[in-house]
Amino acid sequence: SSGINAEYGDNLMADRGFIIDDLLPEGVSLNVPAGMWGKKQFTLQEVQQSKKISIARIHVERIIKYIKDFKILGQKVERQMLPYLSKIFFVCGQILNLQPVKLREIDSMVADLDMPDAE
């Protein structure tokens, strides 16, 4: 096992320079902003894809902040609670999903780019 908790069809994001393609389970894709690595200029497709990834990253950071706002996640976790931490985090995420305004912002910003997906 790679230690990456992802399923077929999942799409993961990582920072530039993370080369983890060989660790991904089958059917899981990785989005990483383009790097210059020996180039003088990005292609139009790389610029467009990097913009999409950047917008999504901004919102991922916002979602993480919203999850941290749950007081239950803002405290020191006692050792006996560690087995339940994943479930607690999951429930907080599900509660956040019930707030459609926050997620609608993401869809709107990505749609406003009106760019074809980079392949």
PDB file of C-alpha atoms in Angstrom:
ATOM      1  CA  SER A   1       0.000   0.000   0.000  1.00  0.00           C
ATOM      2  CA  SER A   2       1.231   3.490  -0.876  1.00  0.00           C
ATOM      3  CA  GLY A   3      -0.284   5.126   2.183  1.00  0.00           C
ATOM      4  CA  ILE A   4      -2.315   7.444  -0.055  1.00  0.00           C
ATOM      5  CA  ASN A   5      -5.991   7.179   0.831  1.00  0.00           C
ATOM      6  CA  ALA A   6      -7.648   7.606  -2.570  1.00  0.00           C
ATOM      7  CA  GLU A   7     -10.025   5.618  -4.727  1.00  0.00           C
ATOM      8  CA  TYR A   8     -10.489   5.070  -8.453  1.00  0.00           C
ATOM      9  CA  GLY A   9     -11.667   8.335 -10.041  1.00  0.00           C
ATOM     10  CA  ASP A  10     -10.257  10.583  -7.308  1.00  0.00           C
ATOM     11  CA  ASN A  11      -8.289  13.644  -8.341  1.00  0.00           C
ATOM     12  CA  LEU A  12      -5.543  14.802  -5.963  1.00  0.00           C
ATOM     13  CA  MET A  13      -3.634  18.086  -5.797  1.00  0.00           C
ATOM     14  CA  ALA A  14      -0.017  18.523  -4.780  1.00  0.00           C
ATOM     15  CA  ASP A  15       2.522  21.322  -4.819  1.00  0.00           C
ATOM     16  CA  ARG A  16       4.955  21.744  -7.680  1.00  0.00           C
ATOM     17  CA  GLY A  17       7.861  19.354  -7.306  1.00  0.00           C
ATOM     18  CA  PHE A  18       5.935  16.523  -5.664  1.00  0.00           C
ATOM     19  CA  ILE A  19       6.593  13.538  -7.855  1.00  0.00           C
ATOM     20  CA  ILE A  20       4.243  10.918  -6.463  1.00  0.00           C
ATOM     21  CA  ASP A  21       2.649   9.523  -9.637  1.00  0.00           C
ATOM     22  CA  ASP A  22       4.133   6.101  -8.949  1.00  0.00           C
ATOM     23  CA  LEU A  23       2.526   6.062  -5.471  1.00  0.00           C
ATOM     24  CA  LEU A  24      -1.027   6.695  -6.683  1.00  0.00           C
ATOM     25  CA  PRO A  25      -3.517   3.855  -6.770  1.00  0.00           C
ATOM     26  CA  GLU A  26      -4.783   2.907 -10.233  1.00  0.00           C
ATOM     27  CA  GLY A  27      -7.357   5.344 -11.619  1.00  0.00           C
ATOM     28  CA  VAL A  28      -6.309   8.228  -9.339  1.00  0.00           C
ATOM     29  CA  SER A  29      -5.045  11.366 -11.075  1.00  0.00           C
ATOM     30  CA  LEU A  30      -2.703  14.040  -9.789  1.00  0.00           C
ATOM     31  CA  ASN A  31      -2.888  17.776 -10.482  1.00  0.00           C
ATOM     32  CA  VAL A  32       0.344  19.685  -9.985  1.00  0.00           C
ATOM     33  CA  PRO A  33       1.000  23.215 -11.254  1.00  0.00           C
ATOM     34  CA  ALA A  34       3.358  23.314 -14.231  1.00  0.00           C
ATOM     35  CA  GLY A  35       7.058  23.766 -13.547  1.00  0.00           C
ATOM     36  CA  MET A  36       9.660  25.506 -15.685  1.00  0.00           C
ATOM     37  CA  TRP A  37      12.182  22.626 -15.597  1.00  0.00           C
ATOM     38  CA  GLY A  38      14.461  23.725 -18.439  1.00  0.00           C
ATOM     39  CA  LYS A  39      11.834  25.811 -20.265  1.00  0.00           C
ATOM     40  CA  LYS A  40      11.806  29.533 -20.893  1.00  0.00           C
ATOM     41  CA  GLN A  41       8.035  29.861 -21.090  1.00  0.00           C
ATOM     42  CA  PHE A  42       4.871  27.950 -20.205  1.00  0.00           C
ATOM     43  CA  THR A  43       2.568  26.744 -22.968  1.00  0.00           C
ATOM     44  CA  LEU A  44      -0.928  28.256 -23.092  1.00  0.00           C
ATOM     45  CA  GLN A  45      -2.328  24.922 -21.935  1.00  0.00           C
ATOM     46  CA  GLU A  46       0.047  24.887 -18.916  1.00  0.00           C
ATOM     47  CA  VAL A  47      -0.951  28.449 -17.987  1.00  0.00           C
ATOM     48  CA  GLN A  48      -4.652  27.599 -18.182  1.00  0.00           C
ATOM     49  CA  GLN A  49      -4.278  24.412 -16.163  1.00  0.00           C
ATOM     50  CA  SER A  50      -2.159  26.184 -13.530  1.00  0.00           C
ATOM     51  CA  LYS A  51      -4.863  28.867 -13.158  1.00  0.00           C
ATOM     52  CA  LYS A  52      -7.499  26.199 -12.568  1.00  0.00           C
ATOM     53  CA  ILE A  53      -5.313  24.440 -10.016  1.00  0.00           C
ATOM     54  CA  SER A  54      -4.541  27.748  -8.256  1.00  0.00           C
ATOM     55  CA  ILE A  55      -8.218  28.643  -7.956  1.00  0.00           C
ATOM     56  CA  ALA A  56      -9.030  25.203  -6.590  1.00  0.00           C
ATOM     57  CA  ARG A  57      -6.101  25.436  -4.127  1.00  0.00           C
ATOM     58  CA  ILE A  58      -7.385  28.764  -2.796  1.00  0.00           C
ATOM     59  CA  HIS A  59     -10.723  27.158  -2.067  1.00  0.00           C
ATOM     60  CA  VAL A  60      -9.174  24.031  -0.592  1.00  0.00           C
ATOM     61  CA  GLU A  61      -7.300  26.301   1.837  1.00  0.00           C
ATOM     62  CA  ARG A  62     -10.578  28.063   2.651  1.00  0.00           C
ATOM     63  CA  ILE A  63     -12.319  24.755   3.296  1.00  0.00           C
ATOM     64  CA  ILE A  64      -9.463  23.679   5.574  1.00  0.00           C
ATOM     65  CA  LYS A  65      -9.891  26.955   7.474  1.00  0.00           C
ATOM     66  CA  TYR A  66     -13.651  26.369   7.803  1.00  0.00           C
ATOM     67  CA  ILE A  67     -13.005  22.860   9.130  1.00  0.00           C
ATOM     68  CA  LYS A  68     -10.486  24.236  11.628  1.00  0.00           C
ATOM     69  CA  ASP A  69     -13.205  26.625  12.825  1.00  0.00           C
ATOM     70  CA  PHE A  70     -15.002  23.658  14.354  1.00  0.00           C
ATOM     71  CA  LYS A  71     -13.995  23.942  17.993  1.00  0.00           C
ATOM     72  CA  ILE A  72     -13.758  20.167  18.279  1.00  0.00           C
ATOM     73  CA  LEU A  73     -10.764  20.281  15.922  1.00  0.00           C
ATOM     74  CA  GLY A  74      -9.155  23.270  17.599  1.00  0.00           C
ATOM     75  CA  GLN A  75      -7.999  21.467  20.714  1.00  0.00           C
ATOM     76  CA  LYS A  76      -5.251  19.103  21.677  1.00  0.00           C
ATOM     77  CA  VAL A  77      -6.322  15.557  20.856  1.00  0.00           C
ATOM     78  CA  GLU A  78      -5.967  13.056  23.669  1.00  0.00           C
ATOM     79  CA  ARG A  79      -4.278   9.761  22.815  1.00  0.00           C
ATOM     80  CA  GLN A  80      -7.456   7.715  23.416  1.00  0.00           C
ATOM     81  CA  MET A  81      -9.286   9.829  20.783  1.00  0.00           C
ATOM     82  CA  LEU A  82      -6.769   9.121  17.981  1.00  0.00           C
ATOM     83  CA  PRO A  83      -8.681   6.098  16.640  1.00  0.00           C
ATOM     84  CA  TYR A  84     -11.735   8.351  16.173  1.00  0.00           C
ATOM     85  CA  LEU A  85      -9.972  11.363  14.657  1.00  0.00           C
ATOM     86  CA  SER A  86     -10.603  10.371  11.045  1.00  0.00           C
ATOM     87  CA  LYS A  87     -14.321   9.915  11.746  1.00  0.00           C
ATOM     88  CA  ILE A  88     -14.524  13.239  13.601  1.00  0.00           C
ATOM     89  CA  PHE A  89     -12.838  15.012  10.690  1.00  0.00           C
ATOM     90  CA  PHE A  90     -15.199  13.260   8.246  1.00  0.00           C
ATOM     91  CA  VAL A  91     -18.286  14.404  10.186  1.00  0.00           C
ATOM     92  CA  CYS A  92     -17.001  17.996  10.303  1.00  0.00           C
ATOM     93  CA  GLY A  93     -16.461  17.855   6.529  1.00  0.00           C
ATOM     94  CA  GLN A  94     -19.974  16.525   5.990  1.00  0.00           C
ATOM     95  CA  ILE A  95     -21.450  19.313   8.117  1.00  0.00           C
ATOM     96  CA  LEU A  96     -19.484  21.777   6.003  1.00  0.00           C
ATOM     97  CA  ASN A  97     -20.926  20.169   2.855  1.00  0.00           C
ATOM     98  CA  LEU A  98     -24.388  21.106   4.100  1.00  0.00           C
ATOM     99  CA  GLN A  99     -23.427  24.759   3.606  1.00  0.00           C
ATOM    100  CA  PRO A 100     -23.870  25.059  -0.204  1.00  0.00           C
ATOM    101  CA  VAL A 101     -22.886  28.726  -0.451  1.00  0.00           C
ATOM    102  CA  LYS A 102     -19.216  28.008   0.237  1.00  0.00           C
ATOM    103  CA  LEU A 103     -18.961  25.264  -2.387  1.00  0.00           C
ATOM    104  CA  ARG A 104     -21.022  27.191  -4.947  1.00  0.00           C
ATOM    105  CA  GLU A 105     -18.296  29.871  -4.900  1.00  0.00           C
ATOM    106  CA  ILE A 106     -15.772  27.296  -6.132  1.00  0.00           C
ATOM    107  CA  ASP A 107     -17.960  26.103  -9.013  1.00  0.00           C
ATOM    108  CA  SER A 108     -18.645  29.679 -10.060  1.00  0.00           C
ATOM    109  CA  MET A 109     -14.986  30.729 -10.111  1.00  0.00           C
ATOM    110  CA  VAL A 110     -13.854  27.688 -12.087  1.00  0.00           C
ATOM    111  CA  ALA A 111     -16.731  28.112 -14.575  1.00  0.00           C
ATOM    112  CA  ASP A 112     -15.821  31.791 -15.050  1.00  0.00           C
ATOM    113  CA  LEU A 113     -12.427  30.736 -16.410  1.00  0.00           C
ATOM    114  CA  ASP A 114     -14.172  29.124 -19.393  1.00  0.00           C
ATOM    115  CA  MET A 115     -11.094  27.084 -20.257  1.00  0.00           C
ATOM    116  CA  PRO A 116     -10.901  23.633 -21.776  1.00  0.00           C
ATOM    117  CA  ASP A 117      -9.432  20.953 -19.547  1.00  0.00           C
ATOM    118  CA  ALA A 118      -5.742  20.342 -20.087  1.00  0.00           C
ATOM    119  CA  GLU A 119      -4.973  16.760 -21.033  1.00  0.00           C
TER     120      GLU A 119
END
